[in-house]
JSON list of C-alpha atoms in Angstrom, two decimals:
[
{"chain": "W", "resi": 30, "resn": "MET", "atom": "CA", "xyz": [42.12, 16.73, -5.86]},
{"chain": "W", "resi": 31, "resn": "GLU", "atom": "CA", "xyz": [44.45, 19.64, -6.20]},
{"chain": "W", "resi": 32, "resn": "THR", "atom": "CA", "xyz": [43.33, 21.16, -9.52]},
{"chain": "W", "resi": 33, "resn": "LYS", "atom": "CA", "xyz": [39.73, 22.33, -9.71]},
{"chain": "W", "resi": 34, "resn": "ILE", "atom": "CA", "xyz": [37.89, 22.92, -12.96]},
{"chain": "W", "resi": 35, "resn": "GLU", "atom": "CA", "xyz": [35.42, 25.78, -12.94]},
{"chain": "W", "resi": 36, "resn": "LEU", "atom": "CA", "xyz": [33.49, 26.59, -16.09]},
{"chain": "W", "resi": 37, "resn": "THR", "atom": "CA", "xyz": [30.62, 28.92, -16.82]},
{"chain": "W", "resi": 38, "resn": "ASP", "atom": "CA", "xyz": [27.19, 27.47, -17.53]},
{"chain": "W", "resi": 39, "resn": "GLU", "atom": "CA", "xyz": [27.70, 28.36, -21.20]},
{"chain": "W", "resi": 40, "resn": "GLU", "atom": "CA", "xyz": [31.04, 26.50, -21.28]},
{"chain": "W", "resi": 41, "resn": "TRP", "atom": "CA", "xyz": [29.46, 23.42, -19.66]},
{"chain": "W", "resi": 42, "resn": "ARG", "atom": "CA", "xyz": [26.62, 23.45, -22.22]},
{"chain": "W", "resi": 43, "resn": "ALA", "atom": "CA", "xyz": [29.18, 23.59, -25.06]},
{"chain": "W", "resi": 44, "resn": "ARG", "atom": "CA", "xyz": [31.28, 20.79, -23.55]},
{"chain": "W", "resi": 45, "resn": "LEU", "atom": "CA", "xyz": [28.52, 18.31, -22.65]},
{"chain": "W", "resi": 46, "resn": "SER", "atom": "CA", "xyz": [25.68, 16.65, -24.54]},
{"chain": "W", "resi": 47, "resn": "ALA", "atom": "CA", "xyz": [22.16, 17.69, -23.52]},
{"chain": "W", "resi": 48, "resn": "GLU", "atom": "CA", "xyz": [21.74, 14.47, -21.52]},
{"chain": "W", "resi": 49, "resn": "GLN", "atom": "CA", "xyz": [25.12, 14.87, -19.83]},
{"chain": "W", "resi": 50, "resn": "TYR", "atom": "CA", "xyz": [24.32, 18.48, -18.95]},
{"chain": "W", "resi": 51, "resn": "ALA", "atom": "CA", "xyz": [20.94, 17.50, -17.43]},
{"chain": "W", "resi": 52, "resn": "VAL", "atom": "CA", "xyz": [22.60, 14.89, -15.19]},
{"chain": "W", "resi": 53, "resn": "LEU", "atom": "CA", "xyz": [26.04, 16.33, -14.42]},
{"chain": "W", "resi": 54, "resn": "ARG", "atom": "CA", "xyz": [25.04, 19.95, -13.94]},
{"chain": "W", "resi": 55, "resn": "GLY", "atom": "CA", "xyz": [21.28, 19.62, -13.28]},
{"chain": "W", "resi": 56, "resn": "LYS", "atom": "CA", "xyz": [21.54, 16.64, -10.88]},
{"chain": "W", "resi": 57, "resn": "GLY", "atom": "CA", "xyz": [19.28, 14.51, -13.05]},
{"chain": "W", "resi": 58, "resn": "THR", "atom": "CA", "xyz": [19.09, 10.73, -13.23]},
{"chain": "W", "resi": 59, "resn": "GLU", "atom": "CA", "xyz": [19.15, 8.51, -16.29]},
{"chain": "W", "resi": 60, "resn": "ARG", "atom": "CA", "xyz": [16.62, 5.67, -16.51]},
{"chain": "W", "resi": 61, "resn": "ALA", "atom": "CA", "xyz": [17.73, 2.34, -15.09]},
{"chain": "W", "resi": 62, "resn": "PHE", "atom": "CA", "xyz": [19.11, -0.27, -17.51]},
{"chain": "W", "resi": 63, "resn": "THR", "atom": "CA", "xyz": [19.63, 2.34, -20.27]},
{"chain": "W", "resi": 64, "resn": "GLY", "atom": "CA", "xyz": [23.16, 3.64, -19.65]},
{"chain": "W", "resi": 65, "resn": "ALA", "atom": "CA", "xyz": [26.29, 2.50, -21.43]},
{"chain": "W", "resi": 66, "resn": "TYR", "atom": "CA", "xyz": [28.06, 1.12, -18.35]},
{"chain": "W", "resi": 67, "resn": "TRP", "atom": "CA", "xyz": [25.47, -0.62, -16.16]},
{"chain": "W", "resi": 68, "resn": "ASP", "atom": "CA", "xyz": [26.42, -3.99, -17.72]},
{"chain": "W", "resi": 69, "resn": "GLU", "atom": "CA", "xyz": [30.03, -3.22, -18.72]},
{"chain": "W", "resi": 70, "resn": "HIS", "atom": "CA", "xyz": [32.57, -5.89, -17.71]},
{"chain": "W", "resi": 71, "resn": "ALA", "atom": "CA", "xyz": [35.82, -4.67, -19.31]},
{"chain": "W", "resi": 72, "resn": "SER", "atom": "CA", "xyz": [38.87, -3.90, -17.17]},
{"chain": "W", "resi": 73, "resn": "GLY", "atom": "CA", "xyz": [39.86, -0.27, -16.85]},
{"chain": "W", "resi": 74, "resn": "VAL", "atom": "CA", "xyz": [39.12, 3.05, -15.19]},
{"chain": "W", "resi": 75, "resn": "TYR", "atom": "CA", "xyz": [35.83, 4.94, -15.02]},
{"chain": "W", "resi": 76, "resn": "ARG", "atom": "CA", "xyz": [36.33, 8.69, -15.23]},
{"chain": "W", "resi": 77, "resn": "CYS", "atom": "CA", "xyz": [34.19, 11.81, -14.83]},
{"chain": "W", "resi": 78, "resn": "ALA", "atom": "CA", "xyz": [32.48, 12.70, -18.12]},
{"chain": "W", "resi": 79, "resn": "GLY", "atom": "CA", "xyz": [32.87, 16.37, -17.21]},
{"chain": "W", "resi": 80, "resn": "CYS", "atom": "CA", "xyz": [36.60, 16.55, -16.52]},
{"chain": "W", "resi": 81, "resn": "ASP", "atom": "CA", "xyz": [38.17, 13.06, -16.94]},
{"chain": "W", "resi": 82, "resn": "ALA", "atom": "CA", "xyz": [39.08, 12.70, -13.24]},
{"chain": "W", "resi": 83, "resn": "GLU", "atom": "CA", "xyz": [39.66, 9.05, -12.30]},
{"chain": "W", "resi": 84, "resn": "LEU", "atom": "CA", "xyz": [36.67, 7.98, -10.20]},
{"chain": "W", "resi": 85, "resn": "PHE", "atom": "CA", "xyz": [36.41, 4.16, -10.03]},
{"chain": "W", "resi": 86, "resn": "ARG", "atom": "CA", "xyz": [38.34, 1.07, -11.11]},
{"chain": "W", "resi": 87, "resn": "SER", "atom": "CA", "xyz": [36.59, -1.82, -12.80]},
{"chain": "W", "resi": 88, "resn": "ASP", "atom": "CA", "xyz": [37.76, -4.21, -10.07]},
{"chain": "W", "resi": 89, "resn": "ALA", "atom": "CA", "xyz": [35.53, -2.31, -7.60]},
{"chain": "W", "resi": 90, "resn": "LYS", "atom": "CA", "xyz": [32.44, -2.65, -9.85]},
{"chain": "W", "resi": 91, "resn": "PHE", "atom": "CA", "xyz": [29.67, -5.10, -8.99]},
{"chain": "W", "resi": 92, "resn": "ASP", "atom": "CA", "xyz": [26.20, -6.01, -10.25]},
{"chain": "W", "resi": 93, "resn": "SER", "atom": "CA", "xyz": [23.79, -4.39, -7.81]},
{"chain": "W", "resi": 94, "resn": "GLY", "atom": "CA", "xyz": [20.73, -5.38, -9.83]},
{"chain": "W", "resi": 95, "resn": "THR", "atom": "CA", "xyz": [19.64, -1.73, -9.96]},
{"chain": "W", "resi": 96, "resn": "GLY", "atom": "CA", "xyz": [20.39, -1.02, -13.63]},
{"chain": "W", "resi": 97, "resn": "TRP", "atom": "CA", "xyz": [23.05, 1.59, -12.84]},
{"chain": "W", "resi": 98, "resn": "PRO", "atom": "CA", "xyz": [26.81, 1.07, -12.64]},
{"chain": "W", "resi": 99, "resn": "SER", "atom": "CA", "xyz": [27.66, 0.34, -9.00]},
{"chain": "W", "resi": 100, "resn": "PHE", "atom": "CA", "xyz": [30.99, 0.30, -7.21]},
{"chain": "W", "resi": 101, "resn": "PHE", "atom": "CA", "xyz": [32.00, -0.56, -3.65]},
{"chain": "W", "resi": 102, "resn": "LYS", "atom": "CA", "xyz": [34.86, 1.96, -3.39]},
{"chain": "W", "resi": 103, "resn": "PRO", "atom": "CA", "xyz": [36.21, 4.96, -5.31]},
{"chain": "W", "resi": 104, "resn": "TYR", "atom": "CA", "xyz": [39.50, 5.15, -7.19]},
{"chain": "W", "resi": 105, "resn": "ASP", "atom": "CA", "xyz": [40.66, 7.55, -4.48]},
{"chain": "W", "resi": 106, "resn": "GLU", "atom": "CA", "xyz": [38.43, 9.06, -1.81]},
{"chain": "W", "resi": 107, "resn": "SER", "atom": "CA", "xyz": [39.85, 12.52, -2.57]},
{"chain": "W", "resi": 108, "resn": "HIS", "atom": "CA", "xyz": [38.46, 12.30, -6.14]},
{"chain": "W", "resi": 109, "resn": "ILE", "atom": "CA", "xyz": [34.85, 12.42, -4.94]},
{"chain": "W", "resi": 110, "resn": "ARG", "atom": "CA", "xyz": [32.84, 14.55, -2.54]},
{"chain": "W", "resi": 111, "resn": "ARG", "atom": "CA", "xyz": [29.87, 13.39, -0.53]},
{"chain": "W", "resi": 112, "resn": "LEU", "atom": "CA", "xyz": [27.05, 15.85, 0.02]},
{"chain": "W", "resi": 113, "resn": "ARG", "atom": "CA", "xyz": [23.83, 15.64, 2.03]},
{"chain": "W", "resi": 114, "resn": "ASP", "atom": "CA", "xyz": [20.85, 15.43, -0.35]},
{"chain": "W", "resi": 115, "resn": "THR", "atom": "CA", "xyz": [17.37, 16.05, 1.05]},
{"chain": "W", "resi": 116, "resn": "SER", "atom": "CA", "xyz": [15.56, 16.28, -2.29]},
{"chain": "W", "resi": 117, "resn": "TYR", "atom": "CA", "xyz": [12.31, 14.40, -2.92]},
{"chain": "W", "resi": 118, "resn": "GLY", "atom": "CA", "xyz": [11.60, 14.06, 0.81]},
{"chain": "W", "resi": 119, "resn": "MET", "atom": "CA", "xyz": [14.51, 11.65, 1.33]},
{"chain": "W", "resi": 120, "resn": "ILE", "atom": "CA", "xyz": [17.85, 11.91, 3.08]},
{"chain": "W", "resi": 121, "resn": "ARG", "atom": "CA", "xyz": [20.61, 10.54, 0.84]},
{"chain": "W", "resi": 122, "resn": "VAL", "atom": "CA", "xyz": [24.30, 11.04, 0.17]},
{"chain": "W", "resi": 123, "resn": "GLU", "atom": "CA", "xyz": [24.93, 12.65, -3.20]},
{"chain": "W", "resi": 124, "resn": "GLU", "atom": "CA", "xyz": [28.26, 11.97, -4.86]},
{"chain": "W", "resi": 125, "resn": "VAL", "atom": "CA", "xyz": [29.97, 14.61, -6.99]},
{"chain": "W", "resi": 126, "resn": "CYS", "atom": "CA", "xyz": [33.33, 14.85, -8.73]},
{"chain": "W", "resi": 127, "resn": "ALA", "atom": "CA", "xyz": [35.82, 16.63, -6.48]},
{"chain": "W", "resi": 128, "resn": "ARG", "atom": "CA", "xyz": [37.54, 18.27, -9.48]},
{"chain": "W", "resi": 129, "resn": "CYS", "atom": "CA", "xyz": [34.57, 19.79, -11.32]},
{"chain": "W", "resi": 130, "resn": "GLY", "atom": "CA", "xyz": [31.57, 19.35, -9.01]},
{"chain": "W", "resi": 131, "resn": "SER", "atom": "CA", "xyz": [29.58, 17.30, -11.51]},
{"chain": "W", "resi": 132, "resn": "HIS", "atom": "CA", "xyz": [26.76, 15.15, -10.13]},
{"chain": "W", "resi": 133, "resn": "LEU", "atom": "CA", "xyz": [27.60, 11.45, -10.40]},
{"chain": "W", "resi": 134, "resn": "GLY", "atom": "CA", "xyz": [24.89, 9.68, -8.40]},
{"chain": "W", "resi": 135, "resn": "HIS", "atom": "CA", "xyz": [24.39, 8.60, -4.79]},
{"chain": "W", "resi": 136, "resn": "VAL", "atom": "CA", "xyz": [26.11, 6.43, -2.17]},
{"chain": "W", "resi": 137, "resn": "PHE", "atom": "CA", "xyz": [24.08, 3.91, -0.17]},
{"chain": "W", "resi": 138, "resn": "PRO", "atom": "CA", "xyz": [25.06, 1.72, 2.81]},
{"chain": "W", "resi": 139, "resn": "ASP", "atom": "CA", "xyz": [23.92, -1.57, 1.22]},
{"chain": "W", "resi": 140, "resn": "GLY", "atom": "CA", "xyz": [26.96, -2.59, -0.84]},
{"chain": "W", "resi": 141, "resn": "PRO", "atom": "CA", "xyz": [29.25, -5.62, -0.57]},
{"chain": "W", "resi": 142, "resn": "PRO", "atom": "CA", "xyz": [32.33, -6.03, 1.62]},
{"chain": "W", "resi": 143, "resn": "PRO", "atom": "CA", "xyz": [34.82, -4.69, 2.28]},
{"chain": "W", "resi": 144, "resn": "THR", "atom": "CA", "xyz": [33.21, -1.21, 2.42]},
{"chain": "W", "resi": 145, "resn": "GLY", "atom": "CA", "xyz": [29.49, -2.02, 2.56]},
{"chain": "W", "resi": 146, "resn": "GLU", "atom": "CA", "xyz": [28.94, 0.92, 0.21]},
{"chain": "W", "resi": 147, "resn": "ARG", "atom": "CA", "xyz": [27.09, 1.05, -3.11]},
{"chain": "W", "resi": 148, "resn": "HIS", "atom": "CA", "xyz": [28.18, 4.00, -5.22]},
{"chain": "W", "resi": 149, "resn": "CYS", "atom": "CA", "xyz": [25.21, 4.05, -7.61]},
{"chain": "W", "resi": 150, "resn": "LEU", "atom": "CA", "xyz": [26.15, 6.20, -10.60]},
{"chain": "W", "resi": 151, "resn": "ASN", "atom": "CA", "xyz": [24.71, 7.45, -13.84]},
{"chain": "W", "resi": 152, "resn": "SER", "atom": "CA", "xyz": [26.50, 6.01, -16.90]},
{"chain": "W", "resi": 153, "resn": "VAL", "atom": "CA", "xyz": [26.17, 9.39, -18.59]},
{"chain": "W", "resi": 154, "resn": "SER", "atom": "CA", "xyz": [28.28, 10.88, -15.78]},
{"chain": "W", "resi": 155, "resn": "LEU", "atom": "CA", "xyz": [31.14, 8.55, -16.68]},
{"chain": "W", "resi": 156, "resn": "SER", "atom": "CA", "xyz": [33.59, 7.80, -19.45]},
{"chain": "W", "resi": 157, "resn": "PHE", "atom": "CA", "xyz": [35.72, 4.67, -19.59]},
{"chain": "W", "resi": 158, "resn": "THR", "atom": "CA", "xyz": [39.36, 3.99, -20.39]},
{"chain": "W", "resi": 159, "resn": "ASP", "atom": "CA", "xyz": [40.29, 0.38, -21.09]},
{"chain": "W", "resi": 160, "resn": "GLU", "atom": "CA", "xyz": [43.14, -1.13, -19.09]},
{"chain": "W", "resi": 161, "resn": "GLY", "atom": "CA", "xyz": [46.45, -0.42, -20.81]},
{"chain": "W", "resi": 162, "resn": "GLN", "atom": "CA", "xyz": [45.18, 2.73, -22.57]},
{"chain": "W", "resi": 163, "resn": "ALA", "atom": "CA", "xyz": [46.61, 6.11, -21.58]},
{"chain": "W", "resi": 164, "resn": "LEU", "atom": "CA", "xyz": [44.29, 8.34, -19.59]},
{"chain": "W", "resi": 165, "resn": "PRO", "atom": "CA", "xyz": [43.44, 11.63, -21.35]},
{"chain": "W", "resi": 166, "resn": "ASP", "atom": "CA", "xyz": [45.51, 14.69, -20.49]},
{"chain": "W", "resi": 167, "resn": "THR", "atom": "CA", "xyz": [42.50, 16.97, -19.89]},
{"chain": "W", "resi": 168, "resn": "LEU", "atom": "CA", "xyz": [44.52, 19.46, -17.85]},
{"chain": "W", "resi": 169, "resn": "GLN", "atom": "CA", "xyz": [47.27, 19.47, -20.52]},
{"chain": "W", "resi": 170, "resn": "ARG", "atom": "CA", "xyz": [50.08, 18.78, -18.06]},
{"chain": "W", "resi": 171, "resn": "GLY", "atom": "CA", "xyz": [52.10, 16.70, -20.51]},
{"chain": "W", "resi": 172, "resn": "ALA", "atom": "CA", "xyz": [53.59, 13.28, -19.95]},
{"chain": "W", "resi": 173, "resn": "PRO", "atom": "CA", "xyz": [54.92, 12.16, -16.57]},
{"chain": "W", "resi": 174, "resn": "GLU", "atom": "CA", "xyz": [58.61, 12.89, -15.95]},
{"chain": "W", "resi": 175, "resn": "GLY", "atom": "CA", "xyz": [60.92, 10.76, -18.04]},
{"chain": "W", "resi": 176, "resn": "LEU", "atom": "CA", "xyz": [58.26, 9.55, -20.49]},
{"chain": "W", "resi": 177, "resn": "PRO", "atom": "CA", "xyz": [57.69, 10.80, -24.04]},
{"chain": "W", "resi": 178, "resn": "ASP", "atom": "CA", "xyz": [54.60, 12.94, -24.67]},
{"chain": "W", "resi": 179, "resn": "ARG", "atom": "CA", "xyz": [53.49, 10.73, -27.55]},
{"chain": "W", "resi": 180, "resn": "ALA", "atom": "CA", "xyz": [53.16, 7.00, -28.02]},
{"chain": "W", "resi": 181, "resn": "ASP", "atom": "CA", "xyz": [55.68, 7.09, -30.88]},
{"chain": "W", "resi": 182, "resn": "GLY", "atom": "CA", "xyz": [58.32, 8.66, -28.59]},
{"chain": "W", "resi": 183, "resn": "LYS", "atom": "CA", "xyz": [58.65, 11.82, -30.68]},
{"chain": "W", "resi": 184, "resn": "PRO", "atom": "CA", "xyz": [58.22, 15.26, -29.13]},
{"chain": "W", "resi": 185, "resn": "LYS", "atom": "CA", "xyz": [55.02, 17.17, -29.73]},
{"chain": "W", "resi": 186, "resn": "PRO", "atom": "CA", "xyz": [55.14, 19.82, -32.46]},
{"chain": "W", "resi": 187, "resn": "GLY", "atom": "CA", "xyz": [56.83, 22.93, -31.07]},
{"chain": "W", "resi": 188, "resn": "ASP", "atom": "CA", "xyz": [58.78, 21.02, -28.38]},
{"chain": "W", "resi": 189, "resn": "LYS", "atom": "CA", "xyz": [62.58, 20.99, -28.48]}
]
């Protein structure tokens, strides 16, 4: 990802709920079968709860039986970073958002084809945009070239 988001600890605390902060910034884990997305079946895009980066598509989601949302491949490999995690006496691969560095979960080598990977994520690390809905403009870049900035086709206040 080209644009990085760097916030102070105080800014993260103001932006996130207490549970989101504990997981995204403190590398915590939500309890299995309690998150909003472990059993979600709608079509759309899963995004980072910290910065709205696109992380996973619903068509890459599968039921791993673990109680956490699981995916076999990311939206784009450049949208995530894989880090060596040796906490708790284990060797694992931690997954973080490439844009803001927020902790998402872990990647394991026991997923389905075609990748054989299981990206096991915390629901609280994610937000979801239904298929057909516009993704949020978190970085305030405006609409893509040639498209109006608003759904009604009118310019935003202050635009010419």
